[in-house]
N, CA, C and O atoms as CSV, one atom per row, in Angstrom:
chain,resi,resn,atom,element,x,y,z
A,1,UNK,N,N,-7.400,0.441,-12.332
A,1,UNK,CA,C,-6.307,-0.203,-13.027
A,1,UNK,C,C,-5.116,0.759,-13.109
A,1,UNK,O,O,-5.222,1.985,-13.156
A,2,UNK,N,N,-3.983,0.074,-13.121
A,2,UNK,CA,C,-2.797,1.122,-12.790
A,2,UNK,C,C,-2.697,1.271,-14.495
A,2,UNK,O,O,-3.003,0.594,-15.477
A,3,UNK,N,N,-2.008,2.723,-14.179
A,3,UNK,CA,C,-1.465,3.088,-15.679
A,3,UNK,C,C,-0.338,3.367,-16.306
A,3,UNK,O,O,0.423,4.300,-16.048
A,4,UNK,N,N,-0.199,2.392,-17.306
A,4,UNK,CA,C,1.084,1.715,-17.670
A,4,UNK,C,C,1.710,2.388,-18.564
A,4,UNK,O,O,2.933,2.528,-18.565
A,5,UNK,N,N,0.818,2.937,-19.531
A,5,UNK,CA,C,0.767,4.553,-21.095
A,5,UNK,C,C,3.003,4.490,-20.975
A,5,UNK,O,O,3.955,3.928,-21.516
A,6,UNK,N,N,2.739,5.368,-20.028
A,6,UNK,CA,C,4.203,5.966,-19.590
A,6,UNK,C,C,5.512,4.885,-19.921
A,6,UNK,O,O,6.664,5.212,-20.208
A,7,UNK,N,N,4.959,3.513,-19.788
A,7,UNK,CA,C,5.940,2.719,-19.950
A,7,UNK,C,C,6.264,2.006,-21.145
A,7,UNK,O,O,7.288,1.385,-21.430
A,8,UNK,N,N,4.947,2.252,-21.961
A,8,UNK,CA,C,4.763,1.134,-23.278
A,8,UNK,C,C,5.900,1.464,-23.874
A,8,UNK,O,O,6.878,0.779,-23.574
A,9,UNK,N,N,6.064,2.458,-24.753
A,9,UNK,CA,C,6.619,2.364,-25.387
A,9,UNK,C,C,8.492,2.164,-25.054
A,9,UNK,O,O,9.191,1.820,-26.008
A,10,UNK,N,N,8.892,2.311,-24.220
A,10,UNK,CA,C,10.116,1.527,-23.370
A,10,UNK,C,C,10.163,-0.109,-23.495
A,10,UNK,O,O,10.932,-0.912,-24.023
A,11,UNK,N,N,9.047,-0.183,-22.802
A,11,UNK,CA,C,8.616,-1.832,-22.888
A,11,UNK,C,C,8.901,-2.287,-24.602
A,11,UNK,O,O,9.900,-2.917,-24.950
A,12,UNK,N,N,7.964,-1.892,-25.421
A,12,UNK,CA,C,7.929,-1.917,-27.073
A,12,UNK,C,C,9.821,-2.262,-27.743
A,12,UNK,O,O,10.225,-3.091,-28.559
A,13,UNK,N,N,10.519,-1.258,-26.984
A,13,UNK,CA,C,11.911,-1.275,-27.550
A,13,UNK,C,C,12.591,-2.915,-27.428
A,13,UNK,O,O,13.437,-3.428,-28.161
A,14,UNK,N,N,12.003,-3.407,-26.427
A,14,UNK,CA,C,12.961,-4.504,-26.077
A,14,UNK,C,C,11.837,-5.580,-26.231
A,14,UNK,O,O,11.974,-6.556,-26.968
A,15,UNK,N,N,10.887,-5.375,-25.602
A,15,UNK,CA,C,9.645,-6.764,-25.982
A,15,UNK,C,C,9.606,-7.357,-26.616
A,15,UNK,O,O,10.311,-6.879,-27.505
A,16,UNK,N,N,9.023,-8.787,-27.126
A,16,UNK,CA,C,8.487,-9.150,-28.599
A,16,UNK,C,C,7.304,-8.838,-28.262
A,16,UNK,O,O,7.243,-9.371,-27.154
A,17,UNK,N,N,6.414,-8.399,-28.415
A,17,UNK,CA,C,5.019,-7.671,-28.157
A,17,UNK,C,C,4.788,-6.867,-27.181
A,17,UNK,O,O,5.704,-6.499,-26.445
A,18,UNK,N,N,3.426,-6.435,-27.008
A,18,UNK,CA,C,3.302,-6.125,-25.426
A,18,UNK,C,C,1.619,-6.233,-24.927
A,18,UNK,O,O,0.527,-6.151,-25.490
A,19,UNK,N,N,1.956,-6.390,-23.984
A,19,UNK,CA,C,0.507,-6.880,-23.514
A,19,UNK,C,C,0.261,-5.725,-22.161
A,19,UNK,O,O,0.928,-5.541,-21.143
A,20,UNK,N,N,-0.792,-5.180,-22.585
A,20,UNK,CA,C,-0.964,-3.805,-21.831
A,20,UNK,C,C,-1.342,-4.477,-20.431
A,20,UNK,O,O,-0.646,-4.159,-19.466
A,21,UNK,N,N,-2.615,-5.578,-20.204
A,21,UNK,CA,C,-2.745,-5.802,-18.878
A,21,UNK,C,C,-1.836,-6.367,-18.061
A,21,UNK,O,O,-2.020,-6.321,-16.845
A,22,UNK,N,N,-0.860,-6.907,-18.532
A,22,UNK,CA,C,0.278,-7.421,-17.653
A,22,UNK,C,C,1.299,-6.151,-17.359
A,22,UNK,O,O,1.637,-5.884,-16.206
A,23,UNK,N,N,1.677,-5.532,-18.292
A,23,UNK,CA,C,1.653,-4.022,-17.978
A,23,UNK,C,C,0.990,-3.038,-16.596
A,23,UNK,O,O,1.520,-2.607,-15.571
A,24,UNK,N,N,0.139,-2.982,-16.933
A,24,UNK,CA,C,-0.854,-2.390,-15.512
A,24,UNK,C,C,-0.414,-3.126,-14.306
A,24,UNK,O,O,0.030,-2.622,-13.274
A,25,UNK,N,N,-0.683,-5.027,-14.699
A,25,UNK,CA,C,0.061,-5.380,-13.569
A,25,UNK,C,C,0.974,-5.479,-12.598
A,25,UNK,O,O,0.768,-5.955,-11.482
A,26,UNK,N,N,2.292,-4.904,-13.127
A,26,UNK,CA,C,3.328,-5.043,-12.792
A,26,UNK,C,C,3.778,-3.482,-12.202
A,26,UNK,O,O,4.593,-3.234,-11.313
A,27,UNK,N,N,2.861,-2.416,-13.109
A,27,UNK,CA,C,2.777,-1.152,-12.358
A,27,UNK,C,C,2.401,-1.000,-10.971
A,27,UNK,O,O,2.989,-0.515,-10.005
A,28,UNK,N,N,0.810,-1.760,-11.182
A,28,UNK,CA,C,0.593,-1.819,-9.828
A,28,UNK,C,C,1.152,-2.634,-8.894
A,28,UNK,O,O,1.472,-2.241,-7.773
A,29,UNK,N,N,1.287,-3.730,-9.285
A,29,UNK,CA,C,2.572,-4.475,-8.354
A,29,UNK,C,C,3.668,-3.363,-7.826
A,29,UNK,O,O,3.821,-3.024,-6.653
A,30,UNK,N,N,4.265,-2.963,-8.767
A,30,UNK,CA,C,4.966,-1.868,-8.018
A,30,UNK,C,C,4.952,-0.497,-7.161
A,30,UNK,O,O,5.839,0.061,-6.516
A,31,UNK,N,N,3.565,-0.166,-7.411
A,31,UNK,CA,C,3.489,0.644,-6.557
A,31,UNK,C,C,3.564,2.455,-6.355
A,31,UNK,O,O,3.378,3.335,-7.195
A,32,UNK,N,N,3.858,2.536,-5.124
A,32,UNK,CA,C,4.696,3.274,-4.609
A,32,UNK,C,C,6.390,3.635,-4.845
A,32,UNK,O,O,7.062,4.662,-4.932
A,33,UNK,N,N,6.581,2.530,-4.881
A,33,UNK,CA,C,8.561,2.199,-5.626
A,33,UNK,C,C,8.528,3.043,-6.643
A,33,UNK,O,O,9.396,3.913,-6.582
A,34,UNK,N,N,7.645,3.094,-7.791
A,34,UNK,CA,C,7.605,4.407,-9.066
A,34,UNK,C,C,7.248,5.608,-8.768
A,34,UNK,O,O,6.720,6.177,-9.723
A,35,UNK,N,N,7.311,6.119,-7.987
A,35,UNK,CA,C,6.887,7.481,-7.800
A,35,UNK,C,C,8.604,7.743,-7.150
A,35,UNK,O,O,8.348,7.838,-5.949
A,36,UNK,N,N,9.736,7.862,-7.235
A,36,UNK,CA,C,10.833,7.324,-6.853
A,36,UNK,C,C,11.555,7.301,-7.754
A,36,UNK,O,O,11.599,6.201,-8.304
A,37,UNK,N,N,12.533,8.505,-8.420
A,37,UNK,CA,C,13.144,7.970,-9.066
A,37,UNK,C,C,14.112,7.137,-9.361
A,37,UNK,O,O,14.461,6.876,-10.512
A,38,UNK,N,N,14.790,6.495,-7.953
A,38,UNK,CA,C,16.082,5.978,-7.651
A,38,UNK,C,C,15.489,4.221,-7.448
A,38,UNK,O,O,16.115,3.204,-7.746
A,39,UNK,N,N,14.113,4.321,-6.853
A,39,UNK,CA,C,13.831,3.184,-6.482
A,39,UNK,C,C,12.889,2.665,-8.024
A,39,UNK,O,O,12.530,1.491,-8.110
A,40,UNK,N,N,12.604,3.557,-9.030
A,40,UNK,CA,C,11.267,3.177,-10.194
A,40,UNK,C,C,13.140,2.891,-11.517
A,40,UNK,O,O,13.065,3.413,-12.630
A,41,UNK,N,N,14.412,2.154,-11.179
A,41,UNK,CA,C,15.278,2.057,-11.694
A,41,UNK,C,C,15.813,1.102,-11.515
A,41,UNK,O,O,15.837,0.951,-10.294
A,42,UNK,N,N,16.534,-0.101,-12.231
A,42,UNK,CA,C,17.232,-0.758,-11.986
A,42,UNK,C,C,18.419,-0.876,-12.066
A,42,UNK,O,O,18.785,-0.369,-13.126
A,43,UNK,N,N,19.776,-1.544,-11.143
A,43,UNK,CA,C,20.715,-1.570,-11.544
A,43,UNK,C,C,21.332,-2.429,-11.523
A,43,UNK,O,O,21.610,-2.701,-10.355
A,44,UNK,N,N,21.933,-3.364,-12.490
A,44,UNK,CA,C,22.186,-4.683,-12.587
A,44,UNK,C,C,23.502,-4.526,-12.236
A,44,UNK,O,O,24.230,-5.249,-12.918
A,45,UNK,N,N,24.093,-3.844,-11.415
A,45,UNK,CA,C,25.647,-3.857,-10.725
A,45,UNK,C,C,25.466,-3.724,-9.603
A,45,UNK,O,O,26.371,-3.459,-8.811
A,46,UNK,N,N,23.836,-3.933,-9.179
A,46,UNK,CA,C,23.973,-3.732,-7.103
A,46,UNK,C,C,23.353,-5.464,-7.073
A,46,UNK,O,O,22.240,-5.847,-7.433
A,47,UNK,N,N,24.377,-6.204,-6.576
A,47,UNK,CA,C,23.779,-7.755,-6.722
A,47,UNK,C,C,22.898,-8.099,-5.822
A,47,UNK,O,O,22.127,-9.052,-5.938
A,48,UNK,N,N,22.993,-7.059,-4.524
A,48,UNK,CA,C,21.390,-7.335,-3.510
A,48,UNK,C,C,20.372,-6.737,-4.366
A,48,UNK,O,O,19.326,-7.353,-4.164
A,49,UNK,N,N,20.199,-5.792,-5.255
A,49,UNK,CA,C,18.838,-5.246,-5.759
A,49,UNK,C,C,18.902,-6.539,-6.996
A,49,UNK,O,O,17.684,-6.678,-7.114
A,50,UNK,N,N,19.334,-7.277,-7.706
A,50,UNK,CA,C,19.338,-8.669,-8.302
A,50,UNK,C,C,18.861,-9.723,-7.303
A,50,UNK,O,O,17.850,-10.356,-7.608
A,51,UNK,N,N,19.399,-9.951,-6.284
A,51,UNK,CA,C,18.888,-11.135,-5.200
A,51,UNK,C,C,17.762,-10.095,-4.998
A,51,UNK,O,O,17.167,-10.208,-6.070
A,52,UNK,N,N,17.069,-9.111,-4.262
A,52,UNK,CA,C,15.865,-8.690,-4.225
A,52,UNK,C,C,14.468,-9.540,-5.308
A,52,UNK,O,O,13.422,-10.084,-4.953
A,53,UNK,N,N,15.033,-9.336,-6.604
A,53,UNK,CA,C,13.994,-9.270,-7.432
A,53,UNK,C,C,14.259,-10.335,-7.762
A,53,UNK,O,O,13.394,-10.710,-8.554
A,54,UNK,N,N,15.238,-11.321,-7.550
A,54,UNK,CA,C,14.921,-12.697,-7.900
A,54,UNK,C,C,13.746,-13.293,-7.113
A,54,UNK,O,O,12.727,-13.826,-7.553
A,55,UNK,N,N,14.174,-13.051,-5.689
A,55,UNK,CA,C,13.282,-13.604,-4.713
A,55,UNK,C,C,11.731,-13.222,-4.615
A,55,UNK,O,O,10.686,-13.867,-4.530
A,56,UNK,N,N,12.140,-11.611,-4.678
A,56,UNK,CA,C,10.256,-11.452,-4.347
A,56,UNK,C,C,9.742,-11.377,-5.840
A,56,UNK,O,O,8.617,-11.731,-6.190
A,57,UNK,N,N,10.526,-10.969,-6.507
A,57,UNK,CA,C,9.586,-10.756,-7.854
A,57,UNK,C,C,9.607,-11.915,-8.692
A,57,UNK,O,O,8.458,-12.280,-8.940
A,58,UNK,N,N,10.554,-12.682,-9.260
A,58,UNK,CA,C,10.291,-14.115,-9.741
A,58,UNK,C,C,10.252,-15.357,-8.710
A,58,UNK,O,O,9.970,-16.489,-9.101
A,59,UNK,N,N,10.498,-15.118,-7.613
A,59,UNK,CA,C,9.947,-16.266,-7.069
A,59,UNK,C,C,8.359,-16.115,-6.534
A,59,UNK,O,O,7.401,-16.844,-6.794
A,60,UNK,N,N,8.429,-14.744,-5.577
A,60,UNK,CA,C,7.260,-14.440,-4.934
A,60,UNK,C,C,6.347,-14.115,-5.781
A,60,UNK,O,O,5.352,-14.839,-5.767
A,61,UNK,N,N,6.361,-13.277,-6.498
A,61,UNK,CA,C,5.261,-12.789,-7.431
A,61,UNK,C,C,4.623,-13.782,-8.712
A,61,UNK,O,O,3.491,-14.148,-9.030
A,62,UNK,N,N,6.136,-14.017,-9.299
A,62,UNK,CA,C,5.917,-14.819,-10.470
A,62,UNK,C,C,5.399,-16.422,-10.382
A,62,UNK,O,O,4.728,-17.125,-11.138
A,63,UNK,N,N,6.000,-16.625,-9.177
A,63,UNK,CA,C,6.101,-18.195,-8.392
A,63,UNK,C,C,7.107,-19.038,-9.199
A,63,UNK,O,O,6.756,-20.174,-9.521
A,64,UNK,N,N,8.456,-18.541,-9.593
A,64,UNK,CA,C,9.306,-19.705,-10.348
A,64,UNK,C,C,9.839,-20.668,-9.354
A,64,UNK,O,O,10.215,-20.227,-8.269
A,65,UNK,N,N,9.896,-21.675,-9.556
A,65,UNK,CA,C,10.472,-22.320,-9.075
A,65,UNK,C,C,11.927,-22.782,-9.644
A,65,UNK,O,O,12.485,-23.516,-8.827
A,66,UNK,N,N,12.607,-22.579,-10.689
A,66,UNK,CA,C,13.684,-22.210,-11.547
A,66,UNK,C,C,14.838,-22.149,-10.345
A,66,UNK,O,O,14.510,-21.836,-9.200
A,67,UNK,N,N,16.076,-22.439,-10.658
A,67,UNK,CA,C,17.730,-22.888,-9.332
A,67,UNK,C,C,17.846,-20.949,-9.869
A,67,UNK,O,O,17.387,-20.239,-10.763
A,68,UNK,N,N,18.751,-20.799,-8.666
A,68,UNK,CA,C,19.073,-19.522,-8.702
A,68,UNK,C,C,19.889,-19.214,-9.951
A,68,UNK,O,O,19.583,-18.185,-10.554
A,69,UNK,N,N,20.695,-19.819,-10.334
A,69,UNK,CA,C,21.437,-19.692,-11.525
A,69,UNK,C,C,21.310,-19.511,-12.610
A,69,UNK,O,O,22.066,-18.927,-13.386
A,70,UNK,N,N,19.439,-20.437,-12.954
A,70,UNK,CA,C,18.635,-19.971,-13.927
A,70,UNK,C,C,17.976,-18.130,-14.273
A,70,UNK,O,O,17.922,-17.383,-15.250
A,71,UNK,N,N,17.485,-18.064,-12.463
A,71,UNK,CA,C,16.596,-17.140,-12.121
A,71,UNK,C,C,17.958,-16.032,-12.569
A,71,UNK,O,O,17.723,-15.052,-13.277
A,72,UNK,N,N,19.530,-16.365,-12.005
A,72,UNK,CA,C,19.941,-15.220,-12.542
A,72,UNK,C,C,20.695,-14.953,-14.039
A,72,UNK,O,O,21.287,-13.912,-14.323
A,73,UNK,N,N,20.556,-16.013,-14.844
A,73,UNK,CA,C,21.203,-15.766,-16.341
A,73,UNK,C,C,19.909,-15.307,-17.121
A,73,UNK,O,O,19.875,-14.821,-18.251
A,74,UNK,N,N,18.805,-15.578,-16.236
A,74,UNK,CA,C,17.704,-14.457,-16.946
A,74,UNK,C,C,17.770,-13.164,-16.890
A,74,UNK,O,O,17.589,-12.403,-17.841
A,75,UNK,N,N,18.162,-12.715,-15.213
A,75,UNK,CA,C,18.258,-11.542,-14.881
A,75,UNK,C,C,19.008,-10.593,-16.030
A,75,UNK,O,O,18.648,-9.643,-16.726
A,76,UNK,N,N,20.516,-11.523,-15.820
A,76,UNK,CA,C,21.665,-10.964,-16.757
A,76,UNK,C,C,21.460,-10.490,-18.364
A,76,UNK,O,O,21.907,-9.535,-18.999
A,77,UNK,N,N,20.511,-11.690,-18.741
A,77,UNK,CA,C,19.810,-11.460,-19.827
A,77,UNK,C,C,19.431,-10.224,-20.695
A,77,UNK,O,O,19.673,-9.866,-21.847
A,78,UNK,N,N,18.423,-9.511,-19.175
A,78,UNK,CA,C,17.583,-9.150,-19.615
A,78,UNK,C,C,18.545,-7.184,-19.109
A,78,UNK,O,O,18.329,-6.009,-19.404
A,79,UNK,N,N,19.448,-7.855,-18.354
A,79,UNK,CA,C,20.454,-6.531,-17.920
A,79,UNK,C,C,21.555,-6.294,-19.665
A,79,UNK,O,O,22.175,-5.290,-20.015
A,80,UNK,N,N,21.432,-7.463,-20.298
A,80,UNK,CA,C,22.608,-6.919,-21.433
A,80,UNK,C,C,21.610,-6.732,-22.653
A,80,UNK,O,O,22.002,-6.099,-23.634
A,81,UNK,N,N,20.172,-7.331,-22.616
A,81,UNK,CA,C,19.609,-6.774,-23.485
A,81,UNK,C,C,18.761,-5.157,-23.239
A,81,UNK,O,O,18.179,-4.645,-24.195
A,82,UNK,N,N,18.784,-4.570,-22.060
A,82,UNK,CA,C,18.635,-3.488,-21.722
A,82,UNK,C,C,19.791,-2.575,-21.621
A,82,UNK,O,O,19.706,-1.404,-21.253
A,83,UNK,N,N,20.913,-3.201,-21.981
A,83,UNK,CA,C,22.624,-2.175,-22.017
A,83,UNK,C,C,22.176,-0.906,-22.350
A,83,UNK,O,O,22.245,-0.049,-21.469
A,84,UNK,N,N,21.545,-0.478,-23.893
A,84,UNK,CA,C,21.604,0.837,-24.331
A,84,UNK,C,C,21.081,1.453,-23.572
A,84,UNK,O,O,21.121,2.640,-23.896
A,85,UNK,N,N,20.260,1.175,-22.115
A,85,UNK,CA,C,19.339,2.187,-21.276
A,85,UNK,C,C,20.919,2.708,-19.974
A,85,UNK,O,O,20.905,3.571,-19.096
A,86,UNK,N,N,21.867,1.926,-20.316
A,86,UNK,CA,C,22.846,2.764,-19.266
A,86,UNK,C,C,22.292,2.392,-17.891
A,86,UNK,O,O,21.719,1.332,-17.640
A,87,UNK,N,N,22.549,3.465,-16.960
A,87,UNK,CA,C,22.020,3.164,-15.653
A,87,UNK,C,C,20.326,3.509,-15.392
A,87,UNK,O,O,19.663,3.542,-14.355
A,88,UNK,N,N,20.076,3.672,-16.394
A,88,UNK,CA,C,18.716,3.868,-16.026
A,88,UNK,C,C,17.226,2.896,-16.830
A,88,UNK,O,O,16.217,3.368,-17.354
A,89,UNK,N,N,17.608,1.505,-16.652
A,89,UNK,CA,C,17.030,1.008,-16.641
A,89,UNK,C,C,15.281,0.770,-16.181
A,89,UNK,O,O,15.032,0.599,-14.988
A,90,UNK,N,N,14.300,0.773,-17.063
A,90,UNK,CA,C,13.178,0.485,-16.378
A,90,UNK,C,C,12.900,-0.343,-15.650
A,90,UNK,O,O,13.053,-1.520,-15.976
A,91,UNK,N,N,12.163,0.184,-13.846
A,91,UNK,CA,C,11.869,-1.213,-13.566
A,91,UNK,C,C,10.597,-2.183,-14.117
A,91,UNK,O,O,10.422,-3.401,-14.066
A,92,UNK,N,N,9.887,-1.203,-14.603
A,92,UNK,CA,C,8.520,-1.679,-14.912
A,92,UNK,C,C,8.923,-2.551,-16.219
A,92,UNK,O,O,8.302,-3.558,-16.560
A,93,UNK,N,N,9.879,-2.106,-16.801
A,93,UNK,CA,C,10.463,-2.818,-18.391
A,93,UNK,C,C,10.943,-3.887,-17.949
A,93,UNK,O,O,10.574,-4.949,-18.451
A,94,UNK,N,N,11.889,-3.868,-16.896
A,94,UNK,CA,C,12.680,-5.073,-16.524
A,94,UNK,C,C,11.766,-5.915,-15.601
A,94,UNK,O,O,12.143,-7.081,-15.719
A,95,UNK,N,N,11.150,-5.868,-15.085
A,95,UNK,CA,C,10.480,-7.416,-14.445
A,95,UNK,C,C,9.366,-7.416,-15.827
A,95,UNK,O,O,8.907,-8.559,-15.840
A,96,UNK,N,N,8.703,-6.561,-17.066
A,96,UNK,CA,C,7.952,-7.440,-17.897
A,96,UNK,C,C,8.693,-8.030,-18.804
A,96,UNK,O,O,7.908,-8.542,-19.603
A,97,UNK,N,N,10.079,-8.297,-19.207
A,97,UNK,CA,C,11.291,-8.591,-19.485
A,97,UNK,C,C,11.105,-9.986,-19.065
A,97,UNK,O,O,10.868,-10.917,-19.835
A,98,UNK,N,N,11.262,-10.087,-17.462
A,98,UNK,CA,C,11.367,-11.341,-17.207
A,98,UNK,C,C,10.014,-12.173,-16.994
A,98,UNK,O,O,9.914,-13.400,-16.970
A,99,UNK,N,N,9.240,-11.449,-16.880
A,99,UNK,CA,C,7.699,-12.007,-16.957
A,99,UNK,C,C,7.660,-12.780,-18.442
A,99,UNK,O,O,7.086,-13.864,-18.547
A,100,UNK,N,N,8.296,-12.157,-19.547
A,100,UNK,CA,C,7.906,-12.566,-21.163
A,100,UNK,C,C,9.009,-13.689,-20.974
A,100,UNK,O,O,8.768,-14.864,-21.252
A,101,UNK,N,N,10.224,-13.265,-20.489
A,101,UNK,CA,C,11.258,-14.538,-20.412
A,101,UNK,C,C,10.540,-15.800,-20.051
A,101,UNK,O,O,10.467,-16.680,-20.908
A,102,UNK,N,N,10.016,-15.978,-18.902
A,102,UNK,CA,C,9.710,-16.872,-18.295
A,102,UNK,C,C,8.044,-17.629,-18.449
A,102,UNK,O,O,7.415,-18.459,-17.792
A,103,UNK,N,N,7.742,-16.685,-19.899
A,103,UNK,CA,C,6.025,-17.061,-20.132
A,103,UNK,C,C,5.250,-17.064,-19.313
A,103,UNK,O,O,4.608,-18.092,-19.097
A,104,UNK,N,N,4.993,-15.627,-18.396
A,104,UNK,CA,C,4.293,-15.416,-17.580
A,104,UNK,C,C,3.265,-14.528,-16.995
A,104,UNK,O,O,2.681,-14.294,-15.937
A,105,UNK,N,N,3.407,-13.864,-19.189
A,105,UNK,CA,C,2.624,-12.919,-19.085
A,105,UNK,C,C,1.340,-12.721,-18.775
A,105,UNK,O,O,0.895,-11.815,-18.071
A,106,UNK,N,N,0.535,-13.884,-19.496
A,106,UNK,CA,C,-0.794,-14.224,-19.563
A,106,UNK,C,C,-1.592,-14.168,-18.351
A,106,UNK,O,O,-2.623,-13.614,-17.969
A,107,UNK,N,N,-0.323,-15.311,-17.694
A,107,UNK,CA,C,-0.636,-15.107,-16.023
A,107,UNK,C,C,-0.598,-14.030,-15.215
A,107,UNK,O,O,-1.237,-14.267,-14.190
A,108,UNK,N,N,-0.148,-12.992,-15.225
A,108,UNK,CA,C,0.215,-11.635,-14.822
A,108,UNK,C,C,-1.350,-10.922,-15.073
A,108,UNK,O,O,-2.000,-10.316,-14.222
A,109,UNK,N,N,-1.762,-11.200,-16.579
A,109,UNK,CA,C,-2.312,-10.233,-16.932
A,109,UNK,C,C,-3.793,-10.834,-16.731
A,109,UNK,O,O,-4.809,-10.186,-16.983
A,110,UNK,N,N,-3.789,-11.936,-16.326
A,110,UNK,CA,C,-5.421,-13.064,-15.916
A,110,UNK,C,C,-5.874,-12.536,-14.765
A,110,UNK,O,O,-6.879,-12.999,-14.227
């Protein structure tokens, strides 16, 4: 199981709860990309790394089926409720962000 420790409490700041196995999930979903500090970051001012993670991560991963417009006033969402992190946004924070947005934790973490 991937280990998530490193992220909780990041996650905790912005979450309404947290659910550790969807956590793990999304670590390991990611990978390799976290070992990286440029790529384990998000930046909600590069609009291809936004179209990226709409597509593979809430469409592909998550399976939304949601109009792009939805998929991105979540994104935005979850980019102005992460403001105080500046440019260094979590990625592991920000797709469980939109995982909780979109009630998809359970599923993540099943």
């Amino acid at each position: 199981m991937a280990d998530a420790s490193q992220y909780a409490d990041n996650i905790k700041k912005y979450a309404n709860g947290y659910n550790q196995a969807a956590a793990e999930k999304i670590v390991g979903h990611l990978g390799i990309a976290l070992r990286n500090r440029d790529s384990s970051l998000v930046a909600c001012s590069d609009s291809g790394e936004l179209d990226r993670i709409r597509e593979k991560w809430c469409r592909g991963k998550l399976g939304l089926a949601h109009t792009q417009s939805e998929l991105d006033a979540a994104m935005k969402a979850v980019c102005e409720k992460m403001s105080a992190e500046g440019g260094t946004k979590s990625r592991v924070t920000f797709y469980y962000l939109l995982a909780e947005h979109f009630g998809k934790l359970e599923a993540l973490a099943g």
